[in-house]
Coordinates of C-alpha atoms in Angstrom, one line a residue:
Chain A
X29 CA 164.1 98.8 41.1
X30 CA 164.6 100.3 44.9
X31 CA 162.1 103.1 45.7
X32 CA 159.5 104.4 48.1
X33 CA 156.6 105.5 46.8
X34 CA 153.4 107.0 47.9
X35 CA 151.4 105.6 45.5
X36 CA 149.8 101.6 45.6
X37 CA 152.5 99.3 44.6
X38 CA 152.0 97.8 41.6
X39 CA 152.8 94.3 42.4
X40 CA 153.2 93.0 38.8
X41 CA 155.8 95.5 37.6
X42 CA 157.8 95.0 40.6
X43 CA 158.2 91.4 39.3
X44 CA 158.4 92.2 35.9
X45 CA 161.6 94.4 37.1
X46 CA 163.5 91.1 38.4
X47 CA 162.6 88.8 35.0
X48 CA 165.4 87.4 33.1
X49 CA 166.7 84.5 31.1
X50 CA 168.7 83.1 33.4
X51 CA 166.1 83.1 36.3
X52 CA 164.2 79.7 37.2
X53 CA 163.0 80.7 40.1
X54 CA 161.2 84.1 41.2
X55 CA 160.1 84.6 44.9
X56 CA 158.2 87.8 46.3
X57 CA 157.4 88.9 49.8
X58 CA 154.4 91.3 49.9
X59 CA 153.5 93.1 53.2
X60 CA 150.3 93.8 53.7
X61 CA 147.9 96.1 56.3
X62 CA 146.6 93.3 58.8
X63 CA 143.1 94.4 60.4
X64 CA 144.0 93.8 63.7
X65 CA 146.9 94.0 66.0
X66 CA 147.1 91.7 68.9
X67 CA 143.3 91.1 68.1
X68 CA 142.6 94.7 68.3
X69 CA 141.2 96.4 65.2
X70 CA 143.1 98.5 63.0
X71 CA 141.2 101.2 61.1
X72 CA 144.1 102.6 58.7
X73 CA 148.3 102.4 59.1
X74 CA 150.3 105.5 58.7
X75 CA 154.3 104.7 57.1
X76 CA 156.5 107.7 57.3
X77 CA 160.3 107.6 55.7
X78 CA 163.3 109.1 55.5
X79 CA 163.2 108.7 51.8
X80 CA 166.8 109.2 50.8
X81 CA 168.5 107.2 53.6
X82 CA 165.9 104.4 53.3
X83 CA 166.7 104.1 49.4
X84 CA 170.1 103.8 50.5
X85 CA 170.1 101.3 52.9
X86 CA 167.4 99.1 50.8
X87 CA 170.1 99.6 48.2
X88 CA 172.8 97.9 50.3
X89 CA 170.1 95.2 51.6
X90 CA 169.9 94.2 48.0
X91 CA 173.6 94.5 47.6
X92 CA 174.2 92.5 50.6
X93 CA 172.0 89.5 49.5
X94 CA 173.4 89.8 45.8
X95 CA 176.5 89.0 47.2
X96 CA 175.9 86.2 49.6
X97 CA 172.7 84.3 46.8
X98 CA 173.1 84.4 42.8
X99 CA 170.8 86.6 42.5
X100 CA 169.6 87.8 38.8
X101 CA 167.7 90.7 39.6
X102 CA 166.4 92.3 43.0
X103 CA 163.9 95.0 43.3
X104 CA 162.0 96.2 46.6
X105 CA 159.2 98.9 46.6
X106 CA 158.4 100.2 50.1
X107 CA 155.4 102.5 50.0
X108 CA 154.7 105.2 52.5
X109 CA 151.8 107.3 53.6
X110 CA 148.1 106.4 54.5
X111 CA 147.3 102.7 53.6
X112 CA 144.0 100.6 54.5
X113 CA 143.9 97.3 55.4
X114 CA 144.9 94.7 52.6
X115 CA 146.8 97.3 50.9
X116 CA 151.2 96.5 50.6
X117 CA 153.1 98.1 52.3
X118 CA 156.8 96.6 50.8
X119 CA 156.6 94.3 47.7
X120 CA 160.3 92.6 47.4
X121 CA 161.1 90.6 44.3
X122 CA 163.8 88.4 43.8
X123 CA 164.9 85.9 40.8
X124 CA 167.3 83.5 41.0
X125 CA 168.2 80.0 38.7
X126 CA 167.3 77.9 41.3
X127 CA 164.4 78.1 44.0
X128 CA 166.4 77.5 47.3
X129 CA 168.2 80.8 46.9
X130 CA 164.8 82.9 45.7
X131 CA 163.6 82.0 49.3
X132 CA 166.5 82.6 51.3
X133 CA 167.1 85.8 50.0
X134 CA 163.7 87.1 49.9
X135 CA 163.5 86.4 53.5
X136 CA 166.7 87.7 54.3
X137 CA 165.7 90.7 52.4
X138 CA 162.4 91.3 54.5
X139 CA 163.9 90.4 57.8
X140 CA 167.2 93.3 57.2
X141 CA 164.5 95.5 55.6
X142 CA 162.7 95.9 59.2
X143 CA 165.4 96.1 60.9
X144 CA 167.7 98.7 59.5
X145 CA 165.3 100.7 57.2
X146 CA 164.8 104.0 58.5
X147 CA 160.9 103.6 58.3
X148 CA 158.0 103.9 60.6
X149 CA 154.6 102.7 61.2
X150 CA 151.9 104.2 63.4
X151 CA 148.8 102.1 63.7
X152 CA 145.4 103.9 64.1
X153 CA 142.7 102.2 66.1
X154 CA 139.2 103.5 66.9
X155 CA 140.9 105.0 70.4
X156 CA 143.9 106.5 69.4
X157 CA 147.3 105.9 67.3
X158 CA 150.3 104.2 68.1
X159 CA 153.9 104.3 66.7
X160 CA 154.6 100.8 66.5
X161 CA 157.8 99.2 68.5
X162 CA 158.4 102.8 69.6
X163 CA 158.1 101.9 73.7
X164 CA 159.1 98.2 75.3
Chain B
X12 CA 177.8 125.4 66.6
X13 CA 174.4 124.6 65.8
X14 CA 173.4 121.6 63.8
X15 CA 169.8 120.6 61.8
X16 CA 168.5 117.8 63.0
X17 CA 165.5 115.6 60.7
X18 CA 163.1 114.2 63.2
X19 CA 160.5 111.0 62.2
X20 CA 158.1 108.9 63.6
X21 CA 157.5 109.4 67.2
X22 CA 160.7 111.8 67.8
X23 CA 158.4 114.0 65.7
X24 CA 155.8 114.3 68.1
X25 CA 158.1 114.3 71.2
X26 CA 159.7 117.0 69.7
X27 CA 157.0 118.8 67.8
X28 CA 158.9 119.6 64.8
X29 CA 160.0 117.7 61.5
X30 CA 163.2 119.8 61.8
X31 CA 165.0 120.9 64.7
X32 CA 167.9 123.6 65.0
X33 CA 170.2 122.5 68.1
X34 CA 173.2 123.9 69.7
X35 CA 176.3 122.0 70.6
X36 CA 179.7 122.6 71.5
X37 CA 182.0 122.4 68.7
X38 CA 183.2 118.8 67.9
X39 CA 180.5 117.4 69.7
X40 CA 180.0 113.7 69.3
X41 CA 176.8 111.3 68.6
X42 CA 177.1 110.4 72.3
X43 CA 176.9 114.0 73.2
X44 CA 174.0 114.6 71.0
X45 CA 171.9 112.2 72.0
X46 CA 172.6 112.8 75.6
X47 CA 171.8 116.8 75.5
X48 CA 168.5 115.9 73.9
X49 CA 167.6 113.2 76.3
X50 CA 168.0 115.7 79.0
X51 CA 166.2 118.5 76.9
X52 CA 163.4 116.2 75.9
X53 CA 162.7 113.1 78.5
X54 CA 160.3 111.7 76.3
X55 CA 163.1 110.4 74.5
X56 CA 164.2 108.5 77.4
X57 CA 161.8 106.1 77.4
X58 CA 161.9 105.2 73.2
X59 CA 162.9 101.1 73.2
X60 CA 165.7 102.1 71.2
X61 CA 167.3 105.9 69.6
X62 CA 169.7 106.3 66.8
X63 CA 171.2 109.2 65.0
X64 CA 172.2 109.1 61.2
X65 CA 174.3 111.2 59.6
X66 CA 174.7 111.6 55.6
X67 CA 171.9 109.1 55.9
X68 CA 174.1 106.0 57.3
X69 CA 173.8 105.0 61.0
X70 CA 176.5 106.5 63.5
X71 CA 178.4 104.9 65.9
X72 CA 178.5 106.5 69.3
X73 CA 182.1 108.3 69.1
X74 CA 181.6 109.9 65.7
X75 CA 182.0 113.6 65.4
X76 CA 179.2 115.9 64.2
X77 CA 180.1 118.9 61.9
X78 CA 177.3 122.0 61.8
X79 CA 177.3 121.1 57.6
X80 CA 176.1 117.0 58.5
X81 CA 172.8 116.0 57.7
X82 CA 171.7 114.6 60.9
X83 CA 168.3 112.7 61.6
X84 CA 166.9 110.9 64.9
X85 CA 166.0 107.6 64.1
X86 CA 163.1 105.5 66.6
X87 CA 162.7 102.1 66.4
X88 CA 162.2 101.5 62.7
X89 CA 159.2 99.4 62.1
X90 CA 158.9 98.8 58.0
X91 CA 157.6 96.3 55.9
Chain C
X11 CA 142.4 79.3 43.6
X12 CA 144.0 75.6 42.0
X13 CA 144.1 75.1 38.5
X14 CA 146.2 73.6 35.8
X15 CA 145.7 75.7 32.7
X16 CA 147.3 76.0 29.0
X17 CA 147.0 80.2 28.6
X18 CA 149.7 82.3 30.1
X19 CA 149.0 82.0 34.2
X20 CA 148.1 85.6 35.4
X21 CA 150.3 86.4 38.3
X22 CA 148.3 89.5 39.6
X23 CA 145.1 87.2 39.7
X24 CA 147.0 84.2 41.3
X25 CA 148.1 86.5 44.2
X26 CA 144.7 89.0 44.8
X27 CA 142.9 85.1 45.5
X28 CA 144.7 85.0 48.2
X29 CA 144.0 88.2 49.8
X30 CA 142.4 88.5 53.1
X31 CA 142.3 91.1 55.6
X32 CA 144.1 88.7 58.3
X33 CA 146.9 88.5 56.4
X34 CA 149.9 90.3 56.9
X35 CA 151.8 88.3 54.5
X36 CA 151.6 87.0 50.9
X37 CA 154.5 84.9 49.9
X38 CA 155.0 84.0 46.3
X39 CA 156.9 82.0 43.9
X40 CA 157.2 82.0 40.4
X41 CA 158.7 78.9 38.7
X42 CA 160.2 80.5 35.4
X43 CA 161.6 78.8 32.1
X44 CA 165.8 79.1 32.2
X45 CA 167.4 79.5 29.4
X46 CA 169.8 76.8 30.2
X47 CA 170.3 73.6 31.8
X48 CA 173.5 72.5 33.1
X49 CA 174.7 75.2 30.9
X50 CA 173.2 74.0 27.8
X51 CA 170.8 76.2 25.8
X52 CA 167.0 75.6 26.0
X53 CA 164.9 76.7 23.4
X54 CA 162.0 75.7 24.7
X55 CA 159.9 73.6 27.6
X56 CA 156.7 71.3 26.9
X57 CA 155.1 70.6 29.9
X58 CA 152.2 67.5 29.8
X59 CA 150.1 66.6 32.8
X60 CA 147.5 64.5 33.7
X61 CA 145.2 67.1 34.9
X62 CA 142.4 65.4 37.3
X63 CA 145.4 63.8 39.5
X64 CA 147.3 67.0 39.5
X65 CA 144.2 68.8 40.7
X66 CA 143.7 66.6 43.1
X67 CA 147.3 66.3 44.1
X68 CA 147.6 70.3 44.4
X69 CA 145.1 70.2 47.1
X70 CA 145.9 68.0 48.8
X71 CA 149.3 69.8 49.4
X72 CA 147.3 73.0 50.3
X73 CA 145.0 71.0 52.2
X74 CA 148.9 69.8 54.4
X75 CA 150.2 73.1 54.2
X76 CA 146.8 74.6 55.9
X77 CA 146.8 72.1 58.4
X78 CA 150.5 72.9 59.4
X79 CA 150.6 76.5 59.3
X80 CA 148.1 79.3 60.0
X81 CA 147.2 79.9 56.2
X82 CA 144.5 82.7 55.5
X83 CA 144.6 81.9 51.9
X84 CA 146.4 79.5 49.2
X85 CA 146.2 79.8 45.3
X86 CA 148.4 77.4 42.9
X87 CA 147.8 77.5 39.1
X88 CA 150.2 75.3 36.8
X89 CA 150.7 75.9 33.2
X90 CA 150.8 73.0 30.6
X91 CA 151.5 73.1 26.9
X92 CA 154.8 74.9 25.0
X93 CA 156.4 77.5 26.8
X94 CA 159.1 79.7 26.1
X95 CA 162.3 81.5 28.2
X96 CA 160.8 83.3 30.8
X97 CA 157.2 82.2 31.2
X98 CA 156.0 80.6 34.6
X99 CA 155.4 77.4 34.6
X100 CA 153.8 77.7 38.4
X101 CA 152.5 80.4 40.6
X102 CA 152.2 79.7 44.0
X103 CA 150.6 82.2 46.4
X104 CA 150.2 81.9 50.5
X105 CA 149.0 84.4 52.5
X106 CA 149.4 84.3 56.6
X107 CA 149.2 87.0 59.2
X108 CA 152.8 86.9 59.7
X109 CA 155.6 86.8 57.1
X110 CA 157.7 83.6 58.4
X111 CA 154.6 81.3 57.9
X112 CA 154.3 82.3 54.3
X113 CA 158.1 81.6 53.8
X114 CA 157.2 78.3 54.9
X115 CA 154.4 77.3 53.7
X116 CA 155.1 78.1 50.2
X117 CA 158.5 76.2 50.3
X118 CA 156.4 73.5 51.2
X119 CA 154.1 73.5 48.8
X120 CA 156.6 74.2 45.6
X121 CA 158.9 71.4 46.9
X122 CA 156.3 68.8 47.5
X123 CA 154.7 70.0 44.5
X124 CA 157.8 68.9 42.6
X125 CA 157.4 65.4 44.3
X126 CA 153.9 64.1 44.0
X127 CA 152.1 66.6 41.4
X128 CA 151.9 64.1 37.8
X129 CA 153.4 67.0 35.4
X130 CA 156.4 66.3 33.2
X131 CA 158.7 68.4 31.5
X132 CA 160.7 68.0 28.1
X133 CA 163.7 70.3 27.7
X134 CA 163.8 71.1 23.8
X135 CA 168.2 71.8 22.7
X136 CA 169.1 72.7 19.3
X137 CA 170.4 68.8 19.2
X138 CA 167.3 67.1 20.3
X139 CA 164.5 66.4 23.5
X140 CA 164.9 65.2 26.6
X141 CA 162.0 64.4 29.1
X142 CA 163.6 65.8 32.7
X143 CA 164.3 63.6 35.4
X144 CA 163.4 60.7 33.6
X145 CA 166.3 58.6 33.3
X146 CA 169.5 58.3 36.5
Chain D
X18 CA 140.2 41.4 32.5
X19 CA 141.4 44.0 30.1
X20 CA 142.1 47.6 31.9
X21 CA 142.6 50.8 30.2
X22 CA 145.7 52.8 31.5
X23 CA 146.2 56.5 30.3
X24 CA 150.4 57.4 29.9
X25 CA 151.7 60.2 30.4
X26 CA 155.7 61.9 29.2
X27 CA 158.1 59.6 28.3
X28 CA 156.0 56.6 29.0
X29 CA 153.8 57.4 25.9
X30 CA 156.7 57.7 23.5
X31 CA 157.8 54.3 24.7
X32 CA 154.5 52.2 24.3
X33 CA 153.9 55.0 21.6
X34 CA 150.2 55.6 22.5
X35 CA 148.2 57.9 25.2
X36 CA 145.8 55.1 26.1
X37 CA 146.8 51.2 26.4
X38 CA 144.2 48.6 26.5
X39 CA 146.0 45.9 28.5
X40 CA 145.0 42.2 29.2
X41 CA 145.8 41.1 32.7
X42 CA 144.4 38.1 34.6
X43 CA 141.7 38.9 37.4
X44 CA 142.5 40.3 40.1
X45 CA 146.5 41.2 39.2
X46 CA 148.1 44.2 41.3
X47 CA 150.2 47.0 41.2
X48 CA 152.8 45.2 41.2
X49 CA 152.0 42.3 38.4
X50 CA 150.8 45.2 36.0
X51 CA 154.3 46.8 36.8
X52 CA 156.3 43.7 36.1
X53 CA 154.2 42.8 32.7
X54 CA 154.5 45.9 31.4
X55 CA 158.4 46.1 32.1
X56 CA 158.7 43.1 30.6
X57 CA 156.4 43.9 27.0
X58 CA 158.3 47.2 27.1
X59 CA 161.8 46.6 28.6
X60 CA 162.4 50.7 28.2
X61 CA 159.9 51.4 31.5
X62 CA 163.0 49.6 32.8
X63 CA 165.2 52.4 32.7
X64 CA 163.3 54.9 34.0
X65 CA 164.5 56.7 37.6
X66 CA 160.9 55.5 38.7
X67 CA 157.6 54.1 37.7
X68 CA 154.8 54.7 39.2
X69 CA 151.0 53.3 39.3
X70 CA 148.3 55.6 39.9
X71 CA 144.6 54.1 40.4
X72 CA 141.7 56.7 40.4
X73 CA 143.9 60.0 40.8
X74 CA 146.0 58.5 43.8
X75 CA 149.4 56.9 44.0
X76 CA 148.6 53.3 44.3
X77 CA 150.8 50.9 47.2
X78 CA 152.4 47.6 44.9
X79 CA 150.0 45.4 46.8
X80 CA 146.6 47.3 45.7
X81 CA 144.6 45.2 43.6
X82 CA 142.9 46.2 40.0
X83 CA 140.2 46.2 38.4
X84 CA 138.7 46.7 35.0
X85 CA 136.6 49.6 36.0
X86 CA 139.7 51.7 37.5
X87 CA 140.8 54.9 36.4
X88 CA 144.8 53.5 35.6
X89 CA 147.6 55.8 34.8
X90 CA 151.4 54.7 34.3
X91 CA 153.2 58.0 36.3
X92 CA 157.0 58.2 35.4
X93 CA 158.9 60.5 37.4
X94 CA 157.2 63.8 37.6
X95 CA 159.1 67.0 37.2
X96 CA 156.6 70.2 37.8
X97 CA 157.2 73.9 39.0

C-alpha cells in the first residue's frame, strides 16, 4: 500500500496491509500535526503533492529499503490537504522477522520520505502562513 | 519551443499559477530552465533549494527538455 | 496506558493513548507471532506471566525511557494466554515532538522489555513444546 | 520458616506446581533458597538463568527472606 490520500489515514489498515506469517516484528512511524513550531502556535498545516511523482518516489523508498532489510511487507500513506493538530500526516508500516530491521527501515523510510518526496507543508499561524524549509 | 511547467508549494505563489506555459530555445537544458526563470521571477532566487522534475523523477542539471516532457518545479520538499 | 491482558490487544487504542498535541511523532512496534523458528513451523505460542511484577516492571522501563528522552506519551499492553500466527504479543507506543526520539525510545523500551519483564513464552511444533530461552 | 514462592514457565513444570510451600531456616537468602532448591530439583540447574524475585523486584543473592515476602522463582523471561 503506497498512496496519498486526502482523506484521515486510517492507521489500523495501514498495518493490517504489512501483516504476514513470516513477520515477528511490525514497526510504524506516524507523523503527526505538532501545535507549535519553534514554540509558536500552529492553528492548522496545509500538505500539497505532486501526487503521481510522490507515489513514485515513495514507491522506490519502499523498494530501496526492501532491498537493503528483509522486509515482508511495506506500506506508506502520506495524506495531503488541510489537517489540524494531532491529525497524521504520513503513517509508514513495516514488518519484518525480526525487530532490529522493523526499526532501521521504518526510520530509513521516514528520513528518505522528507527528503526526496515531492511534498510540501505550509504552516498557518494566527499571523500568517509559512511554506516550511522553503527560505534558509 | 514552449514547455508546461507544474508549479507547487511556494513556486506556486511566486509564480501565481499551478501551471505555467514557458518558452525556451529548442534543446534547452534543466540548467537553462531554471536559470531563465530565476531571471524572470527573482523570487525564486532566494528558495533554500529549486529542482526541476521531469516525467516525475528528479533531473540532473545537463538534461535536455523536450516541449512533450512533463516538467514540474520542485521547492524544498518538506513531507512527513 | 500499561497493561498485561488475555483478549486480543487493540492496536488503534494502544496508539490514540498516546496522543498529545506536542507530539510530532508516534513510534510503534508490534511484536507479532512468526510462523517459524529457526525455520521450523510453529503452530502456536502460550505466553504466561506473572502479572503484578510485569506491571511493575513495564513502568519502570517507561518511567527510564521518560527520564532519557523527551516523551509526551508512552502506552505498553502485553498479551498473555494462547496465541496464534500473526497476533501481537506486545504493542508498544511513544509519542515525542520529533521523530528520532520516538525511534529511540521505543527500541528502548521493546529491548529492555525483553530483558527484565517476567513473561515467558512456549513455542508449540507439530513434535512437541519448548519454553524459549530457557535452556543454552 | 516456611515461605511461599509462586513459579512461573518452565520452572512450574519442573517442581510441577504453581505455588511451593518451602521450609528454609530463618533468615536464609537469595542465594541459600537458590542453592536448596537446585539441589531438591537438580533440573533448575540447567536453566540459562534463575532468578529470585522478592515483592515484584529482582532480588540481589545477598537479600535476606522472610516468611511474609511475596517470593517468585523467575527463569529466563522471553516477552515481546
Amino acid at each position: 500500500m503506497i498512496a496519498i490520500t486526502e482523506e484521515p489515514i486510517n492507521t489500523q489498515a495501514v498495518i493490517d496491509a504489512v501483516q504476514a506469517d513470516g513477520a515477528g516484528a511490525i514497526n510504524v512511524f506516524i507523523g503527526t500535526v505538532r501545535n507549535q513550531t519553534q514554540a509558536k502556535p500552529v492553528i492548522q498545516l496545509d500538505f500539497e503533492a505532486y501526487d503521481s511523482m510522490a507515489v513514485k518516489k515513495m514507491q522506490e523508498i519502499a523498494d530501496q529499503a526492501t532491498a537493503r532489510w528483509p522486509i515482508q511487507k511495506v506500506a506508506i500513506v502520506h495524506r495531503k490537504g488541510a489537517l489540524q493538530i494531532g491529525e497524521a500526516a504520513v503513517v509508514i508500516a513495516v514488518s519484518t522477522p525480526h525487530r532490529k530491521a522493523s526499526f532501521e527501515a521504518c526510520e530509513f523510510i521516514i528520513d528518505t520520505l522528507k527528503q526526496v518526496v515531492p511534498i510540501w507543508k505550509k504552516e498557518k499561524f494566527e499571523d500568517g502562513d509559512v511554506w516550511v524549509a522553503a527560505h534558509p | 519551443m514552449q514547455v508546461k511547467i507544474a508549479l507547487f508549494g511556494i513556486t506556486k505563489e511566486i509564480i501565481g499559477a499551478s501551471k505555467l506555459n514557458y518558452q525556451l530555445s529548442e534543446k534547452a537544458d534543466v540548467n537553462q530552465l531554471l536559470s531563465s526563470l530565476k531571471a524572470d521571477y527573482p523570487a525564486l532566487q532566494k528558495l533554500t533549494s529549486l529542482m526541476i522534475a521531469v516525467n516525475d523523477d528528479y533531473a540532473t542539471p545537463e538534461q535536455t527538455l523536450s516541449a512533450h516532457d512533463e516538467i514540474a518545479l520542485i521547492p524544498p520538499v518538506c513531507g512527513g
